[in-house]
Coordinates of C-alpha atoms in Angstrom, one line a residue:
M24 CA 0.1 -0.1 0.2
T25 CA 1.4 3.3 -1.1
V26 CA 2.1 5.8 2.0
G27 CA 2.4 9.8 1.3
V28 CA 1.8 13.1 3.0
A29 CA 0.3 16.3 2.2
L30 CA 2.8 19.2 2.2
N31 CA 1.9 22.4 3.6
A32 CA 4.5 25.2 3.5
A33 CA 1.9 28.3 3.5
D34 CA 3.7 30.1 6.1
A35 CA 7.2 29.8 4.8
D36 CA 8.9 32.8 3.3
N37 CA 9.1 31.2 0.0
Q38 CA 6.3 28.3 -0.4
I39 CA 7.8 27.1 -3.3
D40 CA 11.1 26.7 -2.1
A41 CA 9.9 25.2 1.4
T42 CA 7.6 22.9 -0.5
V43 CA 10.6 21.5 -2.9
S44 CA 12.7 21.3 0.4
L45 CA 9.8 19.2 2.2
A46 CA 9.3 17.1 -1.0
R47 CA 13.1 16.0 -0.8
E48 CA 12.8 15.2 3.0
A49 CA 9.7 13.0 2.4
S50 CA 11.1 11.2 -0.5
A51 CA 14.5 10.4 1.4
A52 CA 12.1 9.1 4.4
G53 CA 10.7 6.6 2.2
L54 CA 7.2 8.3 1.5
R55 CA 5.9 7.6 -2.1
S56 CA 3.8 10.7 -2.7
A57 CA 3.2 14.2 -2.0
W58 CA -0.2 15.8 -2.3
F59 CA -0.9 19.8 -2.1
G60 CA -4.4 21.2 -1.4
Q61 CA -6.0 23.9 -3.1
T62 CA -7.4 27.1 -1.8
F63 CA -7.0 31.0 -3.0
G64 CA -3.2 30.4 -2.5
A65 CA -0.7 28.6 -4.3
D66 CA -1.9 27.0 -8.0
S67 CA -1.5 23.1 -7.0
P68 CA -1.2 21.8 -10.2
Q69 CA 1.7 24.0 -11.0
L70 CA 3.0 23.3 -7.4
A71 CA 2.9 19.5 -8.1
A72 CA 4.5 19.9 -11.5
I73 CA 7.7 21.9 -9.7
V74 CA 8.0 19.4 -7.2
G75 CA 7.7 16.3 -9.7
R76 CA 10.5 17.7 -11.7
E77 CA 12.5 18.7 -8.7
V78 CA 12.4 15.2 -6.8
P79 CA 12.2 12.4 -9.3
G80 CA 10.6 9.4 -8.3
L81 CA 8.1 11.0 -6.1
Q82 CA 4.2 10.6 -7.4
V83 CA 2.6 14.3 -6.7
G84 CA -1.1 15.3 -6.7
T85 CA -3.5 17.7 -5.9
S86 CA -6.2 17.3 -3.4
A87 CA -8.3 18.8 -4.2
I88 CA -9.6 21.4 -6.7
P89 CA -13.3 22.9 -6.6
V90 CA -15.2 22.3 -9.5
F91 CA -17.2 25.8 -8.8
G92 CA -14.9 28.5 -10.6
R93 CA -13.1 26.6 -12.8
H94 CA -13.6 25.2 -16.2
P95 CA -12.8 21.6 -17.7
L96 CA -10.8 23.3 -20.5
L97 CA -8.8 25.2 -18.2
V98 CA -8.0 22.2 -15.6
S99 CA -7.2 19.6 -18.2
S100 CA -4.3 22.3 -19.4
Q101 CA -3.0 22.3 -16.0
A102 CA -3.2 18.6 -15.2
Q103 CA -2.0 17.9 -18.7
T104 CA 1.2 20.1 -18.4
A105 CA 2.0 18.7 -14.9
Q106 CA 1.6 15.1 -16.0
A107 CA 4.3 16.2 -18.8
A108 CA 6.7 17.9 -16.4
T109 CA 6.6 14.8 -13.9
H110 CA 6.7 12.0 -16.9
G111 CA 3.2 10.4 -15.7
R112 CA 3.7 10.8 -11.8
Y113 CA 1.0 13.4 -11.6
H114 CA -3.0 12.7 -10.0
L115 CA -5.5 15.1 -10.2
G116 CA -8.1 15.2 -7.5
L117 CA -11.3 17.5 -7.8
A118 CA -14.2 18.5 -5.1
L119 CA -17.5 19.7 -4.7
G120 CA -16.2 22.7 -2.7
T121 CA -18.0 24.4 -0.2
K122 CA -21.0 26.8 -0.3
L123 CA -19.2 29.1 2.0
L124 CA -15.9 29.5 0.2
T125 CA -17.5 29.1 -3.4
E126 CA -20.5 31.9 -2.9
A127 CA -18.0 34.1 -0.7
G128 CA -14.8 33.6 -2.9
F129 CA -16.4 33.5 -6.4
G130 CA -19.7 35.3 -6.1
I131 CA -21.6 32.3 -7.8
P132 CA -24.2 30.0 -6.3
F133 CA -23.1 26.8 -4.7
E134 CA -26.0 24.6 -6.5
R135 CA -26.3 21.4 -8.3
P136 CA -22.5 20.1 -7.1
V137 CA -23.0 16.5 -7.9
A138 CA -24.6 17.5 -11.4
R139 CA -21.6 19.8 -12.1
L140 CA -19.1 17.3 -10.7
R141 CA -20.6 14.5 -13.6
E142 CA -20.5 17.3 -16.1
F143 CA -17.1 18.4 -15.3
L144 CA -15.5 14.8 -15.1
T145 CA -17.1 14.0 -18.3
A146 CA -15.8 16.4 -20.2
L147 CA -12.2 16.3 -18.6
R148 CA -11.8 12.9 -19.3
Q149 CA -12.2 13.7 -22.9
L150 CA -9.8 16.2 -22.8
T151 CA -7.3 14.5 -20.9
E152 CA -7.3 11.4 -22.8
T153 CA -7.7 12.5 -26.3
G154 CA -7.0 16.3 -26.0
T155 CA -10.5 16.8 -27.7
A156 CA -14.0 17.3 -26.4
D157 CA -17.5 18.4 -27.8
F158 CA -19.5 18.2 -24.5
H159 CA -22.4 20.3 -24.5
G160 CA -24.5 19.8 -21.0
E161 CA -26.7 21.5 -18.7
L162 CA -24.3 23.3 -16.5
L163 CA -21.0 23.1 -18.7
T164 CA -19.8 23.5 -22.3
A165 CA -16.4 22.2 -23.2
A166 CA -15.5 22.4 -26.9
T167 CA -12.2 22.0 -28.7
P168 CA -12.1 24.3 -32.0
V169 CA -7.9 23.8 -32.1
S170 CA -6.5 20.8 -30.0
A171 CA -6.1 20.8 -26.1
R172 CA -3.1 18.1 -26.1
V173 CA -0.3 18.6 -24.1
P174 CA 2.6 16.6 -26.1
G175 CA 4.2 14.4 -23.3
A176 CA 1.3 14.1 -20.9
G177 CA 0.4 10.7 -22.4
S178 CA -3.1 9.3 -22.6
G179 CA -4.5 10.5 -19.4
V180 CA -4.6 11.8 -16.2
P181 CA -5.7 9.8 -13.2
L182 CA -9.0 11.5 -11.8
L183 CA -9.8 11.5 -8.4
V184 CA -12.6 12.7 -6.4
A185 CA -12.9 13.9 -2.7
A186 CA -16.0 12.2 -2.6
M187 CA -17.8 10.9 0.8
G188 CA -21.6 11.5 0.3
P189 CA -23.8 8.9 -1.5
Q190 CA -24.5 10.9 -4.5
A191 CA -20.7 11.9 -5.2
L192 CA -19.6 8.7 -4.5
K193 CA -21.8 7.3 -7.1
A194 CA -20.7 9.9 -9.8
S195 CA -16.8 9.0 -8.9
G196 CA -17.3 5.0 -9.2
E197 CA -19.1 5.9 -12.4
L198 CA -16.7 8.7 -14.0
A199 CA -13.5 8.7 -11.9
D200 CA -10.8 6.6 -11.0
G201 CA -10.9 7.0 -7.4
I202 CA -11.9 9.1 -4.3
L203 CA -9.9 11.1 -1.9
P204 CA -11.8 11.0 1.4
Y205 CA -10.8 13.1 4.5
L206 CA -11.7 12.4 7.9
A207 CA -13.6 9.6 7.0
G208 CA -12.6 7.1 9.8
P209 CA -12.0 3.4 8.9
R210 CA -15.7 2.3 10.1
A211 CA -17.0 5.1 7.7
L212 CA -14.7 3.4 5.0
A213 CA -15.5 0.2 5.7
E214 CA -19.2 0.1 5.8
H215 CA -20.3 3.1 3.7
I216 CA -17.8 4.7 1.6
V217 CA -15.9 1.8 -0.2
P218 CA -18.8 -0.4 -1.1
A219 CA -20.6 2.5 -2.4
V220 CA -18.0 3.6 -4.7
T221 CA -16.8 0.0 -5.3
A222 CA -20.4 -0.9 -6.5
A223 CA -21.0 2.0 -8.7
A224 CA -17.4 1.3 -10.5
E225 CA -18.8 -2.1 -11.1
A226 CA -22.2 -1.3 -12.3
A227 CA -20.5 1.1 -14.8
G228 CA -18.0 -1.7 -16.1
R229 CA -14.7 0.3 -14.6
P230 CA -12.0 -1.0 -12.6
A231 CA -12.0 -1.4 -8.9
P232 CA -11.4 2.1 -7.8
R233 CA -8.6 3.6 -5.7
V234 CA -9.3 4.7 -2.2
V235 CA -6.7 7.4 -1.2
A236 CA -7.5 8.0 2.5
L237 CA -6.2 11.5 3.9
V238 CA -5.9 11.1 7.2
H239 CA -5.1 13.9 9.7
G240 CA -2.0 12.4 12.1
V241 CA 0.9 12.7 13.9
V242 CA 3.3 10.7 16.1
T243 CA 3.6 12.1 19.5
D244 CA 4.0 11.1 23.1
D245 CA 1.6 14.1 24.1
A246 CA -1.5 12.8 22.6
D247 CA -3.8 14.6 24.6
S248 CA -2.5 17.8 24.3
V249 CA -1.8 17.6 20.4
R250 CA -5.8 16.5 19.8
E251 CA -6.9 19.7 21.6
T252 CA -4.7 21.6 19.3
A253 CA -6.0 19.2 16.5
A254 CA -9.8 20.1 17.7
E255 CA -9.1 23.5 17.2
Q256 CA -7.9 23.6 14.1
L257 CA -10.4 20.9 12.6
A258 CA -13.4 22.5 14.3
F259 CA -14.1 24.6 10.4
Y260 CA -15.0 21.0 9.1
E261 CA -17.5 20.1 11.8
R262 CA -19.8 23.1 10.3
I263 CA -19.8 21.7 6.6
P264 CA -22.5 18.9 6.5
S265 CA -20.8 16.7 4.6
Y266 CA -17.7 16.3 6.7
A267 CA -20.0 16.3 9.9
R268 CA -22.0 13.4 8.4
V269 CA -18.7 11.5 7.5
I270 CA -17.2 12.4 11.1
G271 CA -20.7 10.9 12.4
L272 CA -20.5 7.6 10.5
S273 CA -17.0 7.3 11.7
G274 CA -18.3 6.9 15.3
A275 CA -17.1 10.3 16.4
T276 CA -18.3 13.4 17.1
R277 CA -15.4 15.9 16.4
A278 CA -13.1 16.1 13.6
A279 CA -10.3 15.6 15.9
D280 CA -11.5 12.5 17.4
V281 CA -11.0 10.8 13.7
A282 CA -7.5 12.1 13.9
V283 CA -4.4 9.7 14.1
I284 CA -2.2 10.8 17.0
G285 CA -0.4 8.8 19.0
D286 CA 3.2 6.9 19.5
E287 CA 4.5 4.8 16.6
K288 CA 2.8 1.5 17.8
A289 CA -0.5 3.4 17.7
V290 CA -0.1 5.0 14.3
A291 CA 0.8 1.9 12.7
A292 CA -2.0 0.1 13.9
E293 CA -4.2 2.9 13.0
V294 CA -2.7 2.7 9.3
R295 CA -3.3 -0.9 9.2
R296 CA -6.9 -0.4 10.2
Y297 CA -7.6 2.0 7.2
R298 CA -5.7 -0.6 4.7
D299 CA -8.2 -3.6 6.3
A300 CA -11.2 -1.1 5.6
G301 CA -10.0 -0.6 1.9
A302 CA -7.9 2.2 1.6
T303 CA -5.4 1.6 -1.2
E304 CA -3.5 4.5 -0.2
V305 CA -3.0 6.4 2.7
V306 CA -2.0 9.9 2.8
F307 CA -1.0 11.9 6.1
S308 CA -1.9 15.5 6.3
G309 CA -1.7 18.0 9.5
T310 CA 2.1 16.0 10.5
E311 CA 3.4 19.7 11.3
I312 CA 0.7 20.3 14.2
A313 CA 3.3 19.1 16.9
G314 CA 6.6 21.2 15.3
E315 CA 9.1 19.8 13.4
A316 CA 10.7 17.1 15.7
A317 CA 7.3 15.2 15.6
R318 CA 6.8 15.9 11.9
R319 CA 10.2 14.3 11.2
R320 CA 9.1 11.3 13.5
T321 CA 6.0 10.7 11.6
W322 CA 7.8 10.7 8.4
A323 CA 10.4 8.1 9.5
L324 CA 7.3 6.1 10.8
L325 CA 5.3 6.2 7.5
G326 CA 8.4 5.8 5.5
E327 CA 8.9 2.0 7.2
L328 CA 5.4 1.4 6.6
A329 CA 5.6 2.7 2.9
G330 CA 8.7 0.2 2.5

């Protein structure tokens, strides 16, 4: 099972330089992949392309670009460029996004998100696999009067979705290559998420989907204190219905209750639980929460598990 890490250097003097440095360290520790979030700051596909060029062999991915405020033609250009730059090591994650960030940031209504996701995925797959599209949907149009192919990108880009709700999981199983659930514990994965996306993929005649579980966690001997810090940082997600739902399905009440925080033995056991629940890959985020020493300790363990 692949084990990776989400890199966050947003507080550095130069985010790009700092991210490349962290990626080199992650690779040296034995981690297999590095993932980059997307809000209103750094462009994650571009960041992934830079890291992939600078750190040969490391898989790089975006987790995840909201479909609101973007267009398949533009995202295809970004993804294919990153794929060519990394010689096939780029993985594109998409997300529905949130009502708060969509409406406050872009000034557009957060309406029919799953329908938009379906149309976005349909057009995007055409573009990334063939360099052409002739898609005219209810919500999106994507057509190519000139080629949209990026030489060197190959025949496609893996398409993953940060899906956890029933309708998003169905769309992802039918149209994507896998999912990127976050704050979904092993119970939610095993009982709800993995069966739903797998059934949808089987019904559509598609291969078994990848399940890239994003886990907020860190190795530390001060678990109680670190968990309270995590509770403050993750409280935002508890106000988002999709996250609140999956936290509850995980048997938890707070987002921090799903975080994996403890010593090496405890964290390794939780990674095995994710694997047993159906995760094909595990990516740790928030590893910087307890300081540099704890982050390095966490990466050392994850590198061993990846090996």
